[in-house]
Amino acid sequence: MDQQRFGDDPLAVRDTDHYKAEYVTGFVEKWDELIDWKRRYASEGRFFVDQLKERGVRNVLDVATGTGFHSVRLVEEGFDTVSADGSPEMLAKAFANGLDFGGHILRVVQADWRWLNRSVHGTYDAIICLGNSFTHLFSERDRRKALAEFYAMLKHDGVLIIDQRNYDALLDGKYGNKHTYYYCGEEVSAEPEYVDEGLARFVYRFPDKSEYHLNMFPLRKNYTRRIMREVGFQRIDTYGDFQETHQGEDPDFFIHIAEKA
Ligand code: SAM
């Protein structure tokens, strides 16, 4: 599949199951080619690794493996890691990347978050869902179902880490619709093309002039925190751009760390 299909009315595409049709091969390959993993390593630093190590985490389930960036990092840091994703194309790319970056054999499992337990077995000290992935769920029912599956697959004192774009700033007009996010210098850009309370549609532009879109649900920070709490997580700490948030600042990303005990 190499063509994204949004049909005649792209703004009407607000469907959890559409993610597989959005991550077409051309988009994924180009993204991975241009977003240098070393730069990503540098910008994240040891944030996730330290959070996990501080909690004595040994085994991790990466539920949004994508092309494998975090899974490979975790394997390199010695975590016993299982790499899940709903998209077989993504898992194939992740597996190849594991071999290319250090000769690691990733343990990949195809699983949709809403029915995670059907395909992934065992319990984990930590589950990670990173790279603005949770935003692909379009209904509250799907979000609750996914969180309930994550909760059930964690050990009694397990931790869930979810990150998300700062949609509050977008929805509240702080960035405006024309805010451009650059990745990897000026080479790849992401711009919100349309935003309302139920849809954030982004356009991604590459140096060869190709364009791809993603339709995402604009999660408000406190809404994500609330549903995590309602599903049963006891403590949720939210960081902005890998630092504890301070009032009045507008980070691009939020990271929620939710503890079960
Ligand atoms: N974590 C990776 C990263 O940071 O590079 C990939 C992030 S990518 C934005 C989102 C990933 O979530 C995709 O690989 C997609 O297939 C997966 N995904 C989206 N919705 C899903 C669902 N309902 N179940 C399982 N995987 C899903």
PDB file of C-alpha atoms and ligand atoms in Angstrom:
ATOM      1  CA  MET A   1       0.000   0.000   0.000  1.00  0.00           C
ATOM      2  CA  ASP A   2       1.691   3.208  -1.087  1.00  0.00           C
ATOM      3  CA  GLN A   3      -1.107   5.744  -1.375  1.00  0.00           C
ATOM      4  CA  GLN A   4      -2.887   7.367   1.486  1.00  0.00           C
ATOM      5  CA  ARG A   5      -6.650   7.299   1.011  1.00  0.00           C
ATOM      6  CA  PHE A   6      -8.813   9.818   2.811  1.00  0.00           C
ATOM      7  CA  GLY A   7     -11.666   9.865   0.266  1.00  0.00           C
ATOM      8  CA  ASP A   8     -13.643  12.898  -0.908  1.00  0.00           C
ATOM      9  CA  ASP A   9     -14.055  14.415   2.535  1.00  0.00           C
ATOM     10  CA  PRO A  10     -10.818  14.009   4.530  1.00  0.00           C
ATOM     11  CA  LEU A  11     -12.191  16.003   7.471  1.00  0.00           C
ATOM     12  CA  ALA A  12     -14.881  13.362   7.955  1.00  0.00           C
ATOM     13  CA  VAL A  13     -12.287  10.635   8.547  1.00  0.00           C
ATOM     14  CA  ARG A  14     -12.453  10.313  12.341  1.00  0.00           C
ATOM     15  CA  ASP A  15     -12.037   6.619  12.752  1.00  0.00           C
ATOM     16  CA  THR A  16      -9.776   4.608  15.067  1.00  0.00           C
ATOM     17  CA  ASP A  17      -9.279   1.894  12.442  1.00  0.00           C
ATOM     18  CA  HIS A  18      -7.936   4.280   9.827  1.00  0.00           C
ATOM     19  CA  TYR A  19      -4.373   4.370  11.218  1.00  0.00           C
ATOM     20  CA  LYS A  20      -3.205   1.425   9.117  1.00  0.00           C
ATOM     21  CA  ALA A  21      -4.197   3.224   5.916  1.00  0.00           C
ATOM     22  CA  GLU A  22      -2.324   6.363   6.999  1.00  0.00           C
ATOM     23  CA  TYR A  23       1.079   4.814   7.653  1.00  0.00           C
ATOM     24  CA  VAL A  24       1.703   3.807   4.046  1.00  0.00           C
ATOM     25  CA  THR A  25       5.135   2.528   3.066  1.00  0.00           C
ATOM     26  CA  GLY A  26       6.310   5.725   1.330  1.00  0.00           C
ATOM     27  CA  PHE A  27       5.557   7.851   4.382  1.00  0.00           C
ATOM     28  CA  VAL A  28       7.146   5.443   6.845  1.00  0.00           C
ATOM     29  CA  GLU A  29      10.300   4.917   4.782  1.00  0.00           C
ATOM     30  CA  LYS A  30      10.803   8.609   4.194  1.00  0.00           C
ATOM     31  CA  TRP A  31      10.226   9.484   7.821  1.00  0.00           C
ATOM     32  CA  ASP A  32      12.735   6.926   8.981  1.00  0.00           C
ATOM     33  CA  GLU A  33      15.310   7.976   6.412  1.00  0.00           C
ATOM     34  CA  LEU A  34      15.159  11.636   7.318  1.00  0.00           C
ATOM     35  CA  ILE A  35      14.567  11.629  11.039  1.00  0.00           C
ATOM     36  CA  ASP A  36      17.984  10.645  12.110  1.00  0.00           C
ATOM     37  CA  TRP A  37      17.779   8.222  15.048  1.00  0.00           C
ATOM     38  CA  LYS A  38      20.933   9.736  16.554  1.00  0.00           C
ATOM     39  CA  ARG A  39      19.305  13.160  16.711  1.00  0.00           C
ATOM     40  CA  ARG A  40      16.212  11.653  18.256  1.00  0.00           C
ATOM     41  CA  TYR A  41      18.412   9.935  20.846  1.00  0.00           C
ATOM     42  CA  ALA A  42      20.048  13.271  21.576  1.00  0.00           C
ATOM     43  CA  SER A  43      16.796  15.195  21.973  1.00  0.00           C
ATOM     44  CA  GLU A  44      15.187  12.631  24.287  1.00  0.00           C
ATOM     45  CA  GLY A  45      18.369  12.030  26.209  1.00  0.00           C
ATOM     46  CA  ARG A  46      17.954   9.442  28.935  1.00  0.00           C
ATOM     47  CA  PHE A  47      14.509  10.602  29.982  1.00  0.00           C
ATOM     48  CA  PHE A  48      12.536   7.378  29.423  1.00  0.00           C
ATOM     49  CA  VAL A  49      15.406   5.084  30.299  1.00  0.00           C
ATOM     50  CA  ASP A  50      15.968   6.887  33.605  1.00  0.00           C
ATOM     51  CA  GLN A  51      12.252   6.891  34.439  1.00  0.00           C
ATOM     52  CA  LEU A  52      12.143   3.132  33.929  1.00  0.00           C
ATOM     53  CA  LYS A  53      15.410   2.375  35.720  1.00  0.00           C
ATOM     54  CA  GLU A  54      14.465   4.503  38.727  1.00  0.00           C
ATOM     55  CA  ARG A  55      11.418   2.293  39.147  1.00  0.00           C
ATOM     56  CA  GLY A  56      13.382  -0.937  38.889  1.00  0.00           C
ATOM     57  CA  VAL A  57      11.634  -1.891  35.633  1.00  0.00           C
ATOM     58  CA  ARG A  58      12.952  -5.048  33.963  1.00  0.00           C
ATOM     59  CA  ASN A  59      10.433  -6.012  31.315  1.00  0.00           C
ATOM     60  CA  VAL A  60       8.707  -3.549  29.000  1.00  0.00           C
ATOM     61  CA  LEU A  61       5.928  -3.809  26.457  1.00  0.00           C
ATOM     62  CA  ASP A  62       6.231  -1.203  23.710  1.00  0.00           C
ATOM     63  CA  VAL A  63       2.668  -1.071  22.380  1.00  0.00           C
ATOM     64  CA  ALA A  64       3.342   1.529  19.656  1.00  0.00           C
ATOM     65  CA  THR A  65       6.565   0.138  18.224  1.00  0.00           C
ATOM     66  CA  GLY A  66       6.273   1.902  14.880  1.00  0.00           C
ATOM     67  CA  THR A  67       9.628   1.578  13.160  1.00  0.00           C
ATOM     68  CA  GLY A  68      11.254   0.487  16.401  1.00  0.00           C
ATOM     69  CA  PHE A  69      13.081   3.538  17.723  1.00  0.00           C
ATOM     70  CA  HIS A  70      12.154   3.059  21.403  1.00  0.00           C
ATOM     71  CA  SER A  71      12.203  -0.732  21.312  1.00  0.00           C
ATOM     72  CA  VAL A  72      15.772  -0.756  19.999  1.00  0.00           C
ATOM     73  CA  ARG A  73      16.815   1.789  22.597  1.00  0.00           C
ATOM     74  CA  LEU A  74      15.299  -0.297  25.397  1.00  0.00           C
ATOM     75  CA  VAL A  75      16.902  -3.515  24.196  1.00  0.00           C
ATOM     76  CA  GLU A  76      20.254  -1.717  24.089  1.00  0.00           C
ATOM     77  CA  GLU A  77      19.740  -0.576  27.665  1.00  0.00           C
ATOM     78  CA  GLY A  78      19.167  -4.166  28.749  1.00  0.00           C
ATOM     79  CA  PHE A  79      15.383  -4.180  29.202  1.00  0.00           C
ATOM     80  CA  ASP A  80      13.552  -7.374  28.363  1.00  0.00           C
ATOM     81  CA  THR A  81      11.355  -5.879  25.638  1.00  0.00           C
ATOM     82  CA  VAL A  82       8.333  -7.017  23.630  1.00  0.00           C
ATOM     83  CA  SER A  83       7.413  -4.851  20.639  1.00  0.00           C
ATOM     84  CA  ALA A  84       3.752  -4.665  19.617  1.00  0.00           C
ATOM     85  CA  ASP A  85       1.934  -2.625  16.984  1.00  0.00           C
ATOM     86  CA  GLY A  86      -1.318  -2.947  15.078  1.00  0.00           C
ATOM     87  CA  SER A  87       0.396  -2.449  11.739  1.00  0.00           C
ATOM     88  CA  PRO A  88       2.287  -5.383  10.200  1.00  0.00           C
ATOM     89  CA  GLU A  89       4.165  -3.003   7.866  1.00  0.00           C
ATOM     90  CA  MET A  90       5.490  -1.101  10.872  1.00  0.00           C
ATOM     91  CA  LEU A  91       6.565  -4.283  12.620  1.00  0.00           C
ATOM     92  CA  ALA A  92       8.405  -5.505   9.518  1.00  0.00           C
ATOM     93  CA  LYS A  93      10.285  -2.200   9.359  1.00  0.00           C
ATOM     94  CA  ALA A  94      11.001  -2.324  13.117  1.00  0.00           C
ATOM     95  CA  PHE A  95      12.380  -5.847  12.831  1.00  0.00           C
ATOM     96  CA  ALA A  96      14.677  -4.788   9.971  1.00  0.00           C
ATOM     97  CA  ASN A  97      15.781  -1.703  11.923  1.00  0.00           C
ATOM     98  CA  GLY A  98      16.570  -3.878  14.961  1.00  0.00           C
ATOM     99  CA  LEU A  99      18.969  -5.912  12.833  1.00  0.00           C
ATOM    100  CA  ASP A 100      20.471  -2.831  11.159  1.00  0.00           C
ATOM    101  CA  PHE A 101      21.023  -0.883  14.380  1.00  0.00           C
ATOM    102  CA  GLY A 102      23.091  -3.275  16.434  1.00  0.00           C
ATOM    103  CA  GLY A 103      21.989  -6.713  15.242  1.00  0.00           C
ATOM    104  CA  HIS A 104      19.087  -6.977  17.690  1.00  0.00           C
ATOM    105  CA  ILE A 105      16.314  -9.484  17.107  1.00  0.00           C
ATOM    106  CA  LEU A 106      13.165  -7.683  18.229  1.00  0.00           C
ATOM    107  CA  ARG A 107      10.310  -9.804  19.589  1.00  0.00           C
ATOM    108  CA  VAL A 108       7.452  -8.376  17.548  1.00  0.00           C
ATOM    109  CA  VAL A 109       3.738  -9.079  17.976  1.00  0.00           C
ATOM    110  CA  GLN A 110       0.918  -7.680  15.893  1.00  0.00           C
ATOM    111  CA  ALA A 111      -1.803  -6.458  18.231  1.00  0.00           C
ATOM    112  CA  ASP A 112      -4.401  -3.741  18.321  1.00  0.00           C
ATOM    113  CA  TRP A 113      -4.460  -1.996  21.719  1.00  0.00           C
ATOM    114  CA  ARG A 114      -8.164  -2.603  22.135  1.00  0.00           C
ATOM    115  CA  TRP A 115      -7.614  -6.362  22.074  1.00  0.00           C
ATOM    116  CA  LEU A 116      -4.029  -6.442  23.263  1.00  0.00           C
ATOM    117  CA  ASN A 117      -4.534  -9.360  25.599  1.00  0.00           C
ATOM    118  CA  ARG A 118      -5.658 -11.565  22.744  1.00  0.00           C
ATOM    119  CA  SER A 119      -2.198 -11.577  21.163  1.00  0.00           C
ATOM    120  CA  VAL A 120       0.279 -10.461  23.816  1.00  0.00           C
ATOM    121  CA  HIS A 121       0.671 -12.602  26.898  1.00  0.00           C
ATOM    122  CA  GLY A 122       2.253 -12.168  30.306  1.00  0.00           C
ATOM    123  CA  THR A 123       2.480  -9.128  32.563  1.00  0.00           C
ATOM    124  CA  TYR A 124       4.925  -6.240  32.417  1.00  0.00           C
ATOM    125  CA  ASP A 125       6.674  -3.808  34.746  1.00  0.00           C
ATOM    126  CA  ALA A 126       6.104  -1.043  32.205  1.00  0.00           C
ATOM    127  CA  ILE A 127       4.122  -0.294  29.072  1.00  0.00           C
ATOM    128  CA  ILE A 128       5.158   2.526  26.758  1.00  0.00           C
ATOM    129  CA  CYS A 129       2.981   4.150  24.087  1.00  0.00           C
ATOM    130  CA  LEU A 130       5.178   6.891  22.605  1.00  0.00           C
ATOM    131  CA  GLY A 131       5.604   9.113  19.563  1.00  0.00           C
ATOM    132  CA  ASN A 132       2.128  10.699  19.803  1.00  0.00           C
ATOM    133  CA  SER A 133       0.396   7.385  19.164  1.00  0.00           C
ATOM    134  CA  PHE A 134      -2.554   7.361  21.581  1.00  0.00           C
ATOM    135  CA  THR A 135      -3.965  10.245  19.520  1.00  0.00           C
ATOM    136  CA  HIS A 136      -5.018   7.699  16.870  1.00  0.00           C
ATOM    137  CA  LEU A 137      -7.975   6.553  18.967  1.00  0.00           C
ATOM    138  CA  PHE A 138     -11.042   8.484  17.921  1.00  0.00           C
ATOM    139  CA  SER A 139     -13.702   7.460  20.425  1.00  0.00           C
ATOM    140  CA  GLU A 140     -13.746   7.644  24.182  1.00  0.00           C
ATOM    141  CA  ARG A 141     -14.831   4.018  24.247  1.00  0.00           C
ATOM    142  CA  ASP A 142     -11.698   2.985  22.316  1.00  0.00           C
ATOM    143  CA  ARG A 143      -9.463   5.056  24.579  1.00  0.00           C
ATOM    144  CA  ARG A 144     -10.954   3.507  27.709  1.00  0.00           C
ATOM    145  CA  LYS A 145     -10.783   0.016  26.243  1.00  0.00           C
ATOM    146  CA  ALA A 146      -7.111   0.479  25.298  1.00  0.00           C
ATOM    147  CA  LEU A 147      -6.216   1.904  28.733  1.00  0.00           C
ATOM    148  CA  ALA A 148      -8.049  -0.961  30.443  1.00  0.00           C
ATOM    149  CA  GLU A 149      -6.008  -3.464  28.411  1.00  0.00           C
ATOM    150  CA  PHE A 150      -2.767  -1.648  29.301  1.00  0.00           C
ATOM    151  CA  TYR A 151      -3.782  -1.594  32.989  1.00  0.00           C
ATOM    152  CA  ALA A 152      -4.572  -5.312  32.987  1.00  0.00           C
ATOM    153  CA  MET A 153      -1.225  -6.217  31.422  1.00  0.00           C
ATOM    154  CA  LEU A 154       0.809  -4.333  34.019  1.00  0.00           C
ATOM    155  CA  LYS A 155       2.084  -5.914  37.214  1.00  0.00           C
ATOM    156  CA  HIS A 156       0.537  -4.640  40.455  1.00  0.00           C
ATOM    157  CA  ASP A 157       3.088  -1.817  40.722  1.00  0.00           C
ATOM    158  CA  GLY A 158       3.576  -1.270  36.994  1.00  0.00           C
ATOM    159  CA  VAL A 159       3.910   2.015  35.137  1.00  0.00           C
ATOM    160  CA  LEU A 160       2.373   3.278  31.885  1.00  0.00           C
ATOM    161  CA  ILE A 161       4.053   6.028  29.851  1.00  0.00           C
ATOM    162  CA  ILE A 162       2.041   7.825  27.164  1.00  0.00           C
ATOM    163  CA  ASP A 163       3.126  10.948  25.334  1.00  0.00           C
ATOM    164  CA  GLN A 164       1.066  13.337  23.264  1.00  0.00           C
ATOM    165  CA  ARG A 165       1.320  16.546  21.364  1.00  0.00           C
ATOM    166  CA  ASN A 166       0.261  19.699  23.224  1.00  0.00           C
ATOM    167  CA  TYR A 167      -3.150  19.957  21.569  1.00  0.00           C
ATOM    168  CA  ASP A 168      -4.414  22.450  24.167  1.00  0.00           C
ATOM    169  CA  ALA A 169      -2.157  25.098  22.656  1.00  0.00           C
ATOM    170  CA  LEU A 170      -3.479  24.314  19.183  1.00  0.00           C
ATOM    171  CA  LEU A 171      -7.139  24.160  20.169  1.00  0.00           C
ATOM    172  CA  ASP A 172      -6.865  27.351  22.187  1.00  0.00           C
ATOM    173  CA  GLY A 173      -5.267  29.161  19.273  1.00  0.00           C
ATOM    174  CA  LYS A 174      -1.923  29.720  20.989  1.00  0.00           C
ATOM    175  CA  TYR A 175       0.005  28.370  18.012  1.00  0.00           C
ATOM    176  CA  GLY A 176      -2.547  29.183  15.353  1.00  0.00           C
ATOM    177  CA  ASN A 177      -3.255  26.849  12.491  1.00  0.00           C
ATOM    178  CA  LYS A 178      -0.114  27.836  10.661  1.00  0.00           C
ATOM    179  CA  HIS A 179       2.384  26.799  13.289  1.00  0.00           C
ATOM    180  CA  THR A 180       5.035  24.623  11.685  1.00  0.00           C
ATOM    181  CA  TYR A 181       6.952  21.992  13.571  1.00  0.00           C
ATOM    182  CA  TYR A 182      10.294  21.131  12.033  1.00  0.00           C
ATOM    183  CA  TYR A 183      11.929  17.784  12.408  1.00  0.00           C
ATOM    184  CA  CYS A 184      15.562  17.228  11.591  1.00  0.00           C
ATOM    185  CA  GLY A 185      16.391  20.865  10.894  1.00  0.00           C
ATOM    186  CA  GLU A 186      14.234  22.192   8.088  1.00  0.00           C
ATOM    187  CA  GLU A 187      13.966  18.950   6.192  1.00  0.00           C
ATOM    188  CA  VAL A 188      10.655  17.573   7.390  1.00  0.00           C
ATOM    189  CA  SER A 189       7.829  19.773   8.540  1.00  0.00           C
ATOM    190  CA  ALA A 190       4.462  19.158  10.154  1.00  0.00           C
ATOM    191  CA  GLU A 191       1.745  21.747  10.071  1.00  0.00           C
ATOM    192  CA  PRO A 192      -1.792  21.585  11.432  1.00  0.00           C
ATOM    193  CA  GLU A 193      -4.032  21.932   8.405  1.00  0.00           C
ATOM    194  CA  TYR A 194      -7.314  21.800  10.279  1.00  0.00           C
ATOM    195  CA  VAL A 195      -8.238  21.641  13.966  1.00  0.00           C
ATOM    196  CA  ASP A 196     -11.507  21.301  15.861  1.00  0.00           C
ATOM    197  CA  GLU A 197     -12.366  19.595  19.167  1.00  0.00           C
ATOM    198  CA  GLY A 198     -12.729  16.263  17.371  1.00  0.00           C
ATOM    199  CA  LEU A 199      -9.979  16.351  14.744  1.00  0.00           C
ATOM    200  CA  ALA A 200      -6.418  17.570  14.241  1.00  0.00           C
ATOM    201  CA  ARG A 201      -5.345  17.014  10.647  1.00  0.00           C
ATOM    202  CA  PHE A 202      -1.638  17.500  10.019  1.00  0.00           C
ATOM    203  CA  VAL A 203       0.245  17.727   6.759  1.00  0.00           C
ATOM    204  CA  TYR A 204       3.832  16.400   6.644  1.00  0.00           C
ATOM    205  CA  ARG A 205       6.098  17.803   3.933  1.00  0.00           C
ATOM    206  CA  PHE A 206       9.336  16.236   2.739  1.00  0.00           C
ATOM    207  CA  PRO A 207      12.262  17.730   0.792  1.00  0.00           C
ATOM    208  CA  ASP A 208      11.207  15.915  -2.418  1.00  0.00           C
ATOM    209  CA  LYS A 209       7.913  17.893  -2.184  1.00  0.00           C
ATOM    210  CA  SER A 210       5.871  14.844  -1.281  1.00  0.00           C
ATOM    211  CA  GLU A 211       3.106  15.360   1.283  1.00  0.00           C
ATOM    212  CA  TYR A 212       1.345  13.010   3.641  1.00  0.00           C
ATOM    213  CA  HIS A 213      -1.444  13.546   6.144  1.00  0.00           C
ATOM    214  CA  LEU A 214      -2.424  12.194   9.537  1.00  0.00           C
ATOM    215  CA  ASN A 215      -5.871  12.605  11.073  1.00  0.00           C
ATOM    216  CA  MET A 216      -5.608  12.561  14.843  1.00  0.00           C
ATOM    217  CA  PHE A 217      -7.808  13.143  17.845  1.00  0.00           C
ATOM    218  CA  PRO A 218      -6.714  16.304  19.702  1.00  0.00           C
ATOM    219  CA  LEU A 219      -6.316  15.045  23.254  1.00  0.00           C
ATOM    220  CA  ARG A 220      -6.479  17.738  25.864  1.00  0.00           C
ATOM    221  CA  LYS A 221      -3.842  17.180  28.525  1.00  0.00           C
ATOM    222  CA  ASN A 222      -6.227  17.089  31.479  1.00  0.00           C
ATOM    223  CA  TYR A 223      -8.647  14.838  29.643  1.00  0.00           C
ATOM    224  CA  THR A 224      -5.914  12.237  29.091  1.00  0.00           C
ATOM    225  CA  ARG A 225      -4.940  12.509  32.757  1.00  0.00           C
ATOM    226  CA  ARG A 226      -8.560  12.123  33.834  1.00  0.00           C
ATOM    227  CA  ILE A 227      -9.306   8.970  31.850  1.00  0.00           C
ATOM    228  CA  MET A 228      -6.058   7.393  33.042  1.00  0.00           C
ATOM    229  CA  ARG A 229      -7.135   8.076  36.602  1.00  0.00           C
ATOM    230  CA  GLU A 230     -10.641   6.779  35.963  1.00  0.00           C
ATOM    231  CA  VAL A 231      -9.304   3.518  34.567  1.00  0.00           C
ATOM    232  CA  GLY A 232      -7.515   3.003  37.900  1.00  0.00           C
ATOM    233  CA  PHE A 233      -4.034   4.542  37.758  1.00  0.00           C
ATOM    234  CA  GLN A 234      -3.261   6.010  41.176  1.00  0.00           C
ATOM    235  CA  ARG A 235      -0.711   8.656  40.390  1.00  0.00           C
ATOM    236  CA  ILE A 236      -0.115  10.516  37.159  1.00  0.00           C
ATOM    237  CA  ASP A 237       2.829  12.856  36.648  1.00  0.00           C
ATOM    238  CA  THR A 238       2.853  14.958  33.506  1.00  0.00           C
ATOM    239  CA  TYR A 239       6.036  16.373  32.027  1.00  0.00           C
ATOM    240  CA  GLY A 240       6.387  18.918  29.219  1.00  0.00           C
ATOM    241  CA  ASP A 241       9.146  18.295  26.669  1.00  0.00           C
ATOM    242  CA  PHE A 242      10.922  15.910  29.062  1.00  0.00           C
ATOM    243  CA  GLN A 243      10.769  18.312  32.021  1.00  0.00           C
ATOM    244  CA  GLU A 244       8.314  18.767  34.851  1.00  0.00           C
ATOM    245  CA  THR A 245       5.700  21.293  33.662  1.00  0.00           C
ATOM    246  CA  HIS A 246       5.652  24.811  34.963  1.00  0.00           C
ATOM    247  CA  GLN A 247       2.600  26.970  34.684  1.00  0.00           C
ATOM    248  CA  GLY A 248       2.562  29.426  31.840  1.00  0.00           C
ATOM    249  CA  GLU A 249       4.809  27.437  29.556  1.00  0.00           C
ATOM    250  CA  ASP A 250       3.700  25.850  26.322  1.00  0.00           C
ATOM    251  CA  PRO A 251       5.741  22.762  25.547  1.00  0.00           C
ATOM    252  CA  ASP A 252       5.210  20.940  22.229  1.00  0.00           C
ATOM    253  CA  PHE A 253       4.763  17.566  23.914  1.00  0.00           C
ATOM    254  CA  PHE A 254       3.408  16.191  27.165  1.00  0.00           C
ATOM    255  CA  ILE A 255       4.525  12.921  28.727  1.00  0.00           C
ATOM    256  CA  HIS A 256       2.207  11.224  31.219  1.00  0.00           C
ATOM    257  CA  ILE A 257       3.696   8.730  33.639  1.00  0.00           C
ATOM    258  CA  ALA A 258       0.936   6.746  35.317  1.00  0.00           C
ATOM    259  CA  GLU A 259       1.536   4.429  38.245  1.00  0.00           C
ATOM    260  CA  LYS A 260      -0.728   1.557  39.110  1.00  0.00           C
ATOM    261  CA  ALA A 261       0.177   1.337  42.803  1.00  0.00           C
TER     262      ALA A 261
HETATM  263  N1  SAM B   1       6.477   4.896  18.780  1.00  0.00           N
HETATM  264  C1  SAM B   1       6.915   5.044  17.402  1.00  0.00           C
HETATM  265  C2  SAM B   1       7.791   6.261  17.268  1.00  0.00           C
HETATM  266  O1  SAM B   1       7.788   7.088  18.184  1.00  0.00           O
HETATM  267  O2  SAM B   1       8.523   6.374  16.281  1.00  0.00           O
HETATM  268  C3  SAM B   1       5.767   5.062  16.404  1.00  0.00           C
HETATM  269  C4  SAM B   1       4.740   6.103  16.548  1.00  0.00           C
HETATM  270  S1  SAM B   1       3.559   6.166  15.257  1.00  0.00           S
HETATM  271  C5  SAM B   1       3.172   7.864  15.366  1.00  0.00           C
HETATM  272  C6  SAM B   1       2.083   5.430  15.902  1.00  0.00           C
HETATM  273  C7  SAM B   1       2.050   3.914  15.881  1.00  0.00           C
HETATM  274  O3  SAM B   1       0.882   3.473  16.599  1.00  0.00           O
HETATM  275  C8  SAM B   1       1.947   3.345  14.484  1.00  0.00           C
HETATM  276  O4  SAM B   1       2.972   2.410  14.285  1.00  0.00           O
HETATM  277  C9  SAM B   1       0.556   2.697  14.435  1.00  0.00           C
HETATM  278  O5  SAM B   1       0.518   1.542  13.629  1.00  0.00           O
HETATM  279  C10 SAM B   1       0.294   2.390  15.890  1.00  0.00           C
HETATM  280  N2  SAM B   1      -1.134   2.342  16.243  1.00  0.00           N
HETATM  281  C11 SAM B   1      -2.055   3.326  16.071  1.00  0.00           C
HETATM  282  N3  SAM B   1      -3.261   2.919  16.521  1.00  0.00           N
HETATM  283  C12 SAM B   1      -3.091   1.650  17.001  1.00  0.00           C
HETATM  284  C13 SAM B   1      -3.973   0.701  17.609  1.00  0.00           C
HETATM  285  N4  SAM B   1      -5.281   0.950  17.799  1.00  0.00           N
HETATM  286  N5  SAM B   1      -3.455  -0.494  17.992  1.00  0.00           N
HETATM  287  C14 SAM B   1      -2.132  -0.765  17.794  1.00  0.00           C
HETATM  288  N6  SAM B   1      -1.260   0.083  17.227  1.00  0.00           N
HETATM  289  C15 SAM B   1      -1.737   1.288  16.829  1.00  0.00           C
END
